[in-house]
Amino acid sequence: MSQDKITQIALSHVLLPLPKPISDAKVMTGVQKPMTEVSLLFVEITSQDGHQGMGFGYVLRAGGKAQYAHAQDLAPFLIGEDPNDIPRLWEKMAWQGASVGRCGVAVQAIGAFDTALWDMKAKRAGLSLAKLLGPYRDAVPTYNTSGGYFGTSIEEVCANADRSRANGIRGVKMKVGQPDVAEDIRRVTALRKHLGDEVPIMIDANQQWDRETAMRFGRAVDDLSLTWIEEPVSAHDYEGHAWLNANLDTPIATGEMLSSQESLQQLIDHRSVGFLQPDAPRIGGITPFMSLAGEAAKAGLKLAPHFVMEIHLPLAAAYPGDCWVEHFEWLEPLFEERIEIRDGCMQVPTRPGLGLSISEQTRHWTVASDRYGSA
């Protein structure tokens, strides 16, 4: 049997508008402005044998044009390659961009190609991505984040939490890290009182504390039975997270802002977390994610991938340890399909590949597109 070959690659740069501006602690402290849109890179790959795969990555705030530009540089190098050779093609793309490194925008562009190749591989086999990887479960516990941002009163946060619970979502996360720590504590305490002791609550400081402030806050809320405290200090402060993780009753979660497999490995090596939060599109796609997940499992960590439930759900299903998937409805308009949620869990899709097809509306949000190879 002759080997298959990649014959065409289509790239799209999409700007997805958000229903309303989004603010977290980085906005409250003046580091960033409210977020109004999500920049996405879509990669669609077609092979000589007629197989197709779709992958995507994203950027929040600055960097979307750079991600798309790097994808334009990479695409020609995959034409004529066997799409089955996914790890080798990841390395080939990484070497093409060696002078800009193996983190940040460089690997985030690679991640969209890598995901498309995995999507194609699963479709070729007639399997869902979870079945191709080898699932441990067919449903993954989920928590909602979008209802707990700043700019939302605590009464609205509680109402949003009730709505999420009514829609089958198990846990809720709210933002903390504003300059007034006492107000943060008041809001978290009010949410716990409203939901009762059994509902999982996560809180996220988005890197806005120093170690001492994080410790004081953690001790103040240790008796609230929180599932985790997320990003209490700088994302790159491996030792600070490890110190907090060792000395607080509440587990520490972090990892979403790190943009390479190697940097997340530092969290594992330093015992910095109870919950590791890798983001597949940010670290280069499914290939590095699954390698990292293997290391996390060996270390006995729990897994809670960041954002992009559409990609992370099948990856979490293939994780041997305890895991969560984060519910964000932001990206739903991009796709024709919807993820089913019931009994506190996202149901792992059984459709071939990722089980996603790009919506017609997404074409209207496309600001740039390119094609490489022949039809």
Short mmCIF file of C-alpha atoms in Angstrom, two decimals:
data_model
loop_
_atom_site.label_atom_id
_atom_site.label_comp_id
_atom_site.label_asym_id
_atom_site.label_seq_id
_atom_site.Cartn_x
_atom_site.Cartn_y
_atom_site.Cartn_z
CA MET A 1 0.00 0.00 0.00
CA SER A 2 1.45 3.36 -1.00
CA GLN A 3 1.80 6.05 1.61
CA ASP A 4 -0.65 8.91 1.76
CA LYS A 5 0.48 12.49 1.11
CA ILE A 6 -0.71 15.92 2.18
CA THR A 7 -1.92 17.69 -0.96
CA GLN A 8 -3.64 20.82 0.33
CA ILE A 9 -3.65 23.02 3.43
CA ALA A 10 -6.16 25.82 4.04
CA LEU A 11 -5.48 28.46 6.70
CA SER A 12 -8.00 30.88 8.16
CA HIS A 13 -7.58 33.75 10.62
CA VAL A 14 -10.85 34.26 12.50
CA LEU A 15 -11.80 37.03 14.92
CA LEU A 16 -14.62 35.82 17.18
CA PRO A 17 -16.47 38.68 18.93
CA LEU A 18 -17.45 38.12 22.57
CA PRO A 19 -20.97 39.01 23.73
CA LYS A 20 -19.58 41.48 26.27
CA PRO A 21 -16.11 42.68 27.41
CA ILE A 22 -14.39 40.27 29.82
CA SER A 23 -12.37 41.38 32.87
CA ASP A 24 -10.27 39.37 35.29
CA ALA A 25 -7.70 40.39 37.92
CA LYS A 26 -5.23 41.53 35.25
CA VAL A 27 -7.76 44.15 34.21
CA MET A 28 -8.60 45.12 37.79
CA THR A 29 -4.91 45.78 38.50
CA GLY A 30 -4.39 47.74 35.27
CA VAL A 31 -2.12 45.20 33.56
CA GLN A 32 -4.54 44.55 30.67
CA LYS A 33 -7.67 45.98 29.12
CA PRO A 34 -10.98 44.11 28.95
CA MET A 35 -11.08 41.41 26.28
CA THR A 36 -13.59 41.83 23.44
CA GLU A 37 -12.66 39.09 20.95
CA VAL A 38 -10.76 35.84 20.48
CA SER A 39 -8.28 35.46 17.61
CA LEU A 40 -8.22 31.97 16.09
CA LEU A 41 -6.07 30.13 13.58
CA PHE A 42 -7.86 27.33 11.71
CA VAL A 43 -5.92 24.69 9.76
CA GLU A 44 -7.70 22.33 7.35
CA ILE A 45 -5.57 19.57 5.81
CA THR A 46 -6.50 17.33 2.86
CA SER A 47 -4.55 14.24 1.77
CA GLN A 48 -4.03 12.48 -1.55
CA ASP A 49 -6.32 9.66 -0.43
CA GLY A 50 -9.13 12.11 0.32
CA HIS A 51 -8.78 12.24 4.10
CA GLN A 52 -9.36 15.53 5.90
CA GLY A 53 -8.47 16.98 9.27
CA MET A 54 -9.24 20.23 11.04
CA GLY A 55 -7.37 21.86 13.91
CA PHE A 56 -7.30 25.25 15.51
CA GLY A 57 -5.49 27.41 18.02
CA TYR A 58 -6.22 30.74 19.59
CA VAL A 59 -4.71 33.91 21.02
CA LEU A 60 -6.25 36.18 23.64
CA ARG A 61 -5.36 39.82 23.10
CA ALA A 62 -2.13 40.56 21.17
CA GLY A 63 -0.41 37.97 18.99
CA GLY A 64 -3.07 36.60 16.65
CA LYS A 65 -1.52 38.12 13.51
CA ALA A 66 1.87 36.72 14.48
CA GLN A 67 0.40 33.26 15.00
CA TYR A 68 -1.21 33.37 11.58
CA ALA A 69 1.96 34.66 9.93
CA HIS A 70 4.00 31.80 11.40
CA ALA A 71 1.41 29.32 10.15
CA GLN A 72 1.83 30.80 6.67
CA ASP A 73 5.56 30.11 6.93
CA LEU A 74 5.04 26.51 8.08
CA ALA A 75 2.29 25.28 5.75
CA PRO A 76 4.43 24.80 2.59
CA PHE A 77 6.77 22.45 4.46
CA LEU A 78 3.96 19.92 5.02
CA ILE A 79 2.86 19.61 1.40
CA GLY A 80 3.84 16.17 0.11
CA GLU A 81 4.42 14.74 3.60
CA ASP A 82 2.73 11.61 4.95
CA PRO A 83 0.07 12.86 7.43
CA ASN A 84 0.50 9.71 9.52
CA ASP A 85 3.96 10.81 10.65
CA ILE A 86 2.66 13.21 13.31
CA PRO A 87 5.60 13.35 15.79
CA ARG A 88 8.11 13.68 12.96
CA LEU A 89 6.09 16.48 11.35
CA TRP A 90 5.89 18.28 14.70
CA GLU A 91 9.68 18.22 14.87
CA LYS A 92 9.98 19.32 11.25
CA MET A 93 7.82 22.37 11.91
CA ALA A 94 9.70 23.15 15.11
CA TRP A 95 13.02 23.05 13.27
CA GLN A 96 11.73 25.37 10.56
CA GLY A 97 11.07 27.94 13.29
CA ALA A 98 14.12 27.09 15.37
CA SER A 99 15.35 30.68 15.46
CA VAL A 100 12.16 31.83 17.23
CA GLY A 101 12.25 28.98 19.73
CA ARG A 102 9.94 26.25 20.95
CA CYS A 103 7.46 28.26 22.98
CA GLY A 104 4.91 31.03 22.57
CA VAL A 105 3.58 31.92 19.13
CA ALA A 106 5.99 29.52 17.40
CA VAL A 107 4.53 26.38 18.97
CA GLN A 108 1.00 27.79 19.11
CA ALA A 109 1.02 27.90 15.32
CA ILE A 110 2.37 24.32 15.22
CA GLY A 111 -0.43 23.25 17.56
CA ALA A 112 -3.17 23.97 15.02
CA PHE A 113 -1.43 21.79 12.39
CA ASP A 114 -0.77 19.05 14.95
CA THR A 115 -4.40 18.97 16.04
CA ALA A 116 -5.56 18.78 12.42
CA LEU A 117 -3.28 15.80 11.83
CA TRP A 118 -4.67 13.97 14.88
CA ASP A 119 -8.21 14.78 13.76
CA MET A 120 -7.40 13.26 10.35
CA LYS A 121 -5.79 10.20 11.89
CA ALA A 122 -8.83 9.43 14.03
CA LYS A 123 -11.23 10.02 11.11
CA ARG A 124 -9.15 7.73 8.91
CA ALA A 125 -9.52 5.01 11.55
CA GLY A 126 -13.26 5.67 11.89
CA LEU A 127 -12.77 6.51 15.56
CA SER A 128 -13.40 9.44 17.83
CA LEU A 129 -10.19 11.10 19.01
CA ALA A 130 -10.80 9.78 22.53
CA LYS A 131 -11.10 6.20 21.24
CA LEU A 132 -7.96 6.62 19.16
CA LEU A 133 -6.00 7.81 22.22
CA GLY A 134 -7.52 5.21 24.55
CA PRO A 135 -10.14 6.58 26.95
CA TYR A 136 -10.49 5.84 30.65
CA ARG A 137 -14.00 7.32 30.79
CA ASP A 138 -16.84 8.42 28.55
CA ALA A 139 -17.74 11.52 30.59
CA VAL A 140 -15.56 14.10 32.37
CA PRO A 141 -16.57 16.33 35.32
CA THR A 142 -16.97 19.95 34.26
CA TYR A 143 -16.99 23.38 35.88
CA ASN A 144 -18.03 26.75 34.49
CA THR A 145 -15.78 29.83 34.48
CA SER A 146 -17.56 32.36 32.28
CA GLY A 147 -20.14 33.26 34.95
CA GLY A 148 -17.62 34.34 37.58
CA TYR A 149 -15.68 37.21 36.03
CA PHE A 150 -15.20 40.66 37.54
CA GLY A 151 -17.73 43.27 36.52
CA THR A 152 -20.32 40.78 37.75
CA SER A 153 -21.84 41.41 41.18
CA ILE A 154 -21.74 38.58 43.69
CA GLU A 155 -25.50 38.29 43.32
CA GLU A 156 -25.05 37.78 39.56
CA VAL A 157 -22.23 35.30 40.18
CA CYS A 158 -24.55 33.28 42.41
CA ALA A 159 -27.34 33.43 39.83
CA ASN A 160 -24.92 32.35 37.08
CA ALA A 161 -23.78 29.46 39.27
CA ASP A 162 -27.37 28.36 39.76
CA ARG A 163 -27.91 28.51 36.00
CA SER A 164 -24.80 26.43 35.35
CA ARG A 165 -25.88 23.84 37.88
CA ALA A 166 -29.34 23.68 36.33
CA ASN A 167 -27.67 23.01 32.98
CA GLY A 168 -25.89 19.96 34.36
CA ILE A 169 -22.51 21.52 35.22
CA ARG A 170 -20.95 20.25 38.43
CA GLY A 171 -18.62 23.04 39.66
CA VAL A 172 -18.15 26.78 39.30
CA LYS A 173 -15.10 29.03 39.25
CA MET A 174 -14.91 32.69 40.15
CA LYS A 175 -12.21 35.28 39.71
CA VAL A 176 -10.26 36.77 42.62
CA GLY A 177 -7.05 38.82 42.75
CA GLN A 178 -8.44 42.35 42.78
CA PRO A 179 -6.58 44.97 44.86
CA ASP A 180 -9.06 44.65 47.76
CA VAL A 181 -8.28 41.19 49.17
CA ALA A 182 -11.01 41.51 51.81
CA GLU A 183 -13.58 41.97 49.05
CA ASP A 184 -12.28 38.82 47.35
CA ILE A 185 -12.74 36.87 50.57
CA ARG A 186 -16.25 38.29 51.00
CA ARG A 187 -17.26 37.22 47.50
CA VAL A 188 -15.85 33.70 47.83
CA THR A 189 -17.48 33.23 51.23
CA ALA A 190 -20.82 34.45 49.88
CA LEU A 191 -20.66 32.01 46.95
CA ARG A 192 -19.86 29.10 49.27
CA LYS A 193 -22.74 30.02 51.55
CA HIS A 194 -25.09 30.28 48.58
CA LEU A 195 -24.12 26.95 47.02
CA GLY A 196 -23.65 24.94 50.20
CA ASP A 197 -20.76 22.71 51.17
CA GLU A 198 -21.05 20.02 48.48
CA VAL A 199 -20.71 22.04 45.27
CA PRO A 200 -17.12 22.26 43.95
CA ILE A 201 -15.83 25.85 43.85
CA MET A 202 -12.58 26.89 42.21
CA ILE A 203 -11.03 30.37 42.42
CA ASP A 204 -8.55 32.03 40.05
CA ALA A 205 -6.22 34.94 40.93
CA ASN A 206 -4.63 35.22 37.47
CA GLN A 207 -1.09 35.70 38.89
CA GLN A 208 -1.88 38.92 40.76
CA TRP A 209 -0.47 38.17 44.25
CA ASP A 210 2.98 37.92 45.73
CA ARG A 211 3.77 34.83 47.77
CA GLU A 212 2.91 36.36 51.16
CA THR A 213 -0.46 37.74 50.00
CA ALA A 214 -1.30 34.41 48.43
CA MET A 215 -0.47 32.60 51.67
CA ARG A 216 -2.61 34.95 53.76
CA PHE A 217 -5.51 34.60 51.36
CA GLY A 218 -5.14 30.84 51.17
CA ARG A 219 -5.20 30.47 54.93
CA ALA A 220 -8.25 32.74 55.15
CA VAL A 221 -10.25 30.50 52.79
CA ASP A 222 -8.80 27.10 53.72
CA ASP A 223 -11.94 26.21 55.67
CA LEU A 224 -14.22 26.82 52.64
CA SER A 225 -13.33 23.45 51.07
CA LEU A 226 -12.34 24.94 47.72
CA THR A 227 -11.33 22.52 44.98
CA TRP A 228 -8.29 24.65 44.13
CA ILE A 229 -6.69 28.11 44.11
CA GLU A 230 -5.51 28.89 40.59
CA GLU A 231 -2.48 30.98 39.60
CA PRO A 232 -2.02 32.70 42.96
CA VAL A 233 1.47 33.96 41.96
CA SER A 234 3.43 34.44 38.74
CA ALA A 235 2.95 31.55 36.31
CA HIS A 236 6.74 31.11 36.15
CA ASP A 237 7.24 31.05 39.93
CA TYR A 238 7.60 27.28 40.24
CA GLU A 239 9.03 27.48 43.75
CA GLY A 240 6.38 29.90 44.99
CA HIS A 241 3.58 27.65 43.80
CA ALA A 242 5.34 24.67 45.37
CA TRP A 243 5.62 26.50 48.72
CA LEU A 244 1.91 27.34 48.67
CA ASN A 245 0.93 23.84 47.55
CA ALA A 246 2.89 22.31 50.43
CA ASN A 247 1.58 24.65 53.14
CA LEU A 248 -2.10 25.19 52.32
CA ASP A 249 -4.92 22.71 52.73
CA THR A 250 -6.40 23.90 49.42
CA PRO A 251 -4.61 22.46 46.37
CA ILE A 252 -2.84 24.78 43.94
CA ALA A 253 -3.61 24.74 40.21
CA THR A 254 -1.60 26.41 37.46
CA GLY A 255 -0.03 25.90 34.06
CA GLU A 256 -2.34 27.59 31.57
CA MET A 257 -0.03 30.53 30.82
CA LEU A 258 3.03 28.39 30.14
CA SER A 259 3.61 27.89 26.44
CA SER A 260 5.92 24.90 26.18
CA GLN A 261 5.97 21.31 27.35
CA GLU A 262 9.30 21.96 29.08
CA SER A 263 7.98 24.83 31.21
CA LEU A 264 5.04 22.76 32.42
CA GLN A 265 7.43 19.94 33.25
CA GLN A 266 9.02 22.35 35.72
CA LEU A 267 5.72 22.45 37.64
CA ILE A 268 5.80 18.66 37.87
CA ASP A 269 9.46 18.53 38.88
CA HIS A 270 9.02 21.21 41.58
CA ARG A 271 5.81 19.60 42.93
CA SER A 272 4.18 22.96 42.38
CA VAL A 273 0.59 21.83 41.90
CA GLY A 274 -2.14 19.44 42.90
CA PHE A 275 -3.90 20.17 39.58
CA LEU A 276 -1.87 20.65 36.40
CA GLN A 277 -3.53 22.94 33.85
CA PRO A 278 -1.91 22.52 30.44
CA ASP A 279 -3.43 24.15 27.38
CA ALA A 280 -2.92 22.00 24.26
CA PRO A 281 -3.13 24.85 21.72
CA ARG A 282 -0.64 26.91 23.77
CA ILE A 283 2.00 24.20 24.10
CA GLY A 284 1.97 22.95 20.52
CA GLY A 285 -1.04 20.68 20.19
CA ILE A 286 -2.03 17.15 21.07
CA THR A 287 1.41 15.57 20.60
CA PRO A 288 3.18 17.50 23.41
CA PHE A 289 0.01 17.48 25.54
CA MET A 290 -0.18 13.69 25.63
CA SER A 291 3.53 13.40 26.40
CA LEU A 292 3.14 15.86 29.27
CA ALA A 293 0.01 14.09 30.51
CA GLY A 294 2.04 10.91 30.82
CA GLU A 295 4.53 12.66 33.08
CA ALA A 296 1.73 14.21 35.15
CA ALA A 297 0.11 10.82 35.62
CA LYS A 298 3.39 9.29 36.80
CA ALA A 299 3.64 12.10 39.36
CA GLY A 300 0.12 11.39 40.63
CA LEU A 301 -1.26 14.79 39.66
CA LYS A 302 -4.84 15.65 38.85
CA LEU A 303 -5.49 17.27 35.46
CA ALA A 304 -7.60 20.30 34.59
CA PRO A 305 -6.81 21.54 31.08
CA HIS A 306 -7.35 25.24 30.45
CA PHE A 307 -10.14 26.57 28.17
CA VAL A 308 -10.90 25.03 24.71
CA MET A 309 -13.20 22.26 25.92
CA GLU A 310 -13.70 21.28 22.28
CA ILE A 311 -10.12 19.93 22.16
CA HIS A 312 -9.50 19.12 25.81
CA LEU A 313 -12.52 16.89 26.43
CA PRO A 314 -11.18 13.84 24.51
CA LEU A 315 -7.68 14.44 25.92
CA ALA A 316 -8.99 14.47 29.48
CA ALA A 317 -10.97 11.31 28.75
CA ALA A 318 -7.64 9.62 27.96
CA TYR A 319 -6.04 10.68 31.26
CA PRO A 320 -5.72 7.87 33.85
CA GLY A 321 -6.03 10.12 36.91
CA ASP A 322 -8.75 12.45 38.20
CA CYS A 323 -9.55 15.33 35.86
CA TRP A 324 -11.84 18.23 35.11
CA VAL A 325 -12.73 20.07 31.89
CA GLU A 326 -13.43 23.80 31.91
CA HIS A 327 -16.74 24.90 30.43
CA PHE A 328 -16.66 28.03 28.28
CA GLU A 329 -19.44 28.68 25.81
CA TRP A 330 -17.38 31.35 24.01
CA LEU A 331 -16.23 29.14 21.12
CA GLU A 332 -19.54 27.36 20.52
CA PRO A 333 -20.60 29.62 17.58
CA LEU A 334 -17.53 28.44 15.64
CA PHE A 335 -18.89 24.90 15.23
CA GLU A 336 -22.05 23.17 14.08
CA GLU A 337 -21.94 20.63 16.92
CA ARG A 338 -22.49 21.07 20.67
CA ILE A 339 -21.02 19.15 23.59
CA GLU A 340 -23.65 17.33 25.65
CA ILE A 341 -23.57 18.00 29.41
CA ARG A 342 -25.50 16.01 31.99
CA ASP A 343 -25.12 14.82 35.56
CA GLY A 344 -22.20 17.21 36.17
CA CYS A 345 -20.12 15.89 33.27
CA MET A 346 -19.32 16.59 29.64
CA GLN A 347 -20.13 13.57 27.53
CA VAL A 348 -17.18 12.57 25.36
CA PRO A 349 -18.12 12.85 21.66
CA THR A 350 -18.35 9.60 19.68
CA ARG A 351 -18.22 11.26 16.25
CA PRO A 352 -15.03 10.56 14.23
CA GLY A 353 -12.02 12.72 15.04
CA LEU A 354 -12.69 15.78 17.14
CA GLY A 355 -16.28 15.52 15.98
CA LEU A 356 -16.36 19.15 14.90
CA SER A 357 -17.25 20.97 11.70
CA ILE A 358 -16.75 24.69 11.14
CA SER A 359 -19.96 26.72 11.12
CA GLU A 360 -20.99 28.97 8.27
CA GLN A 361 -20.94 31.92 10.69
CA THR A 362 -17.22 31.35 11.23
CA ARG A 363 -16.60 32.09 7.56
CA HIS A 364 -18.11 35.53 8.10
CA TRP A 365 -15.69 36.20 10.96
CA THR A 366 -12.68 35.25 8.81
CA VAL A 367 -10.33 38.17 8.18
CA ALA A 368 -7.61 36.31 6.22
CA SER A 369 -7.25 32.99 4.42
CA ASP A 370 -4.63 31.16 2.36
CA ARG A 371 -4.33 27.86 0.49
CA TYR A 372 -1.25 25.77 -0.23
CA GLY A 373 -0.83 22.80 -2.55
CA SER A 374 -3.36 21.57 -5.09
CA ALA A 375 -6.98 20.49 -4.79
#
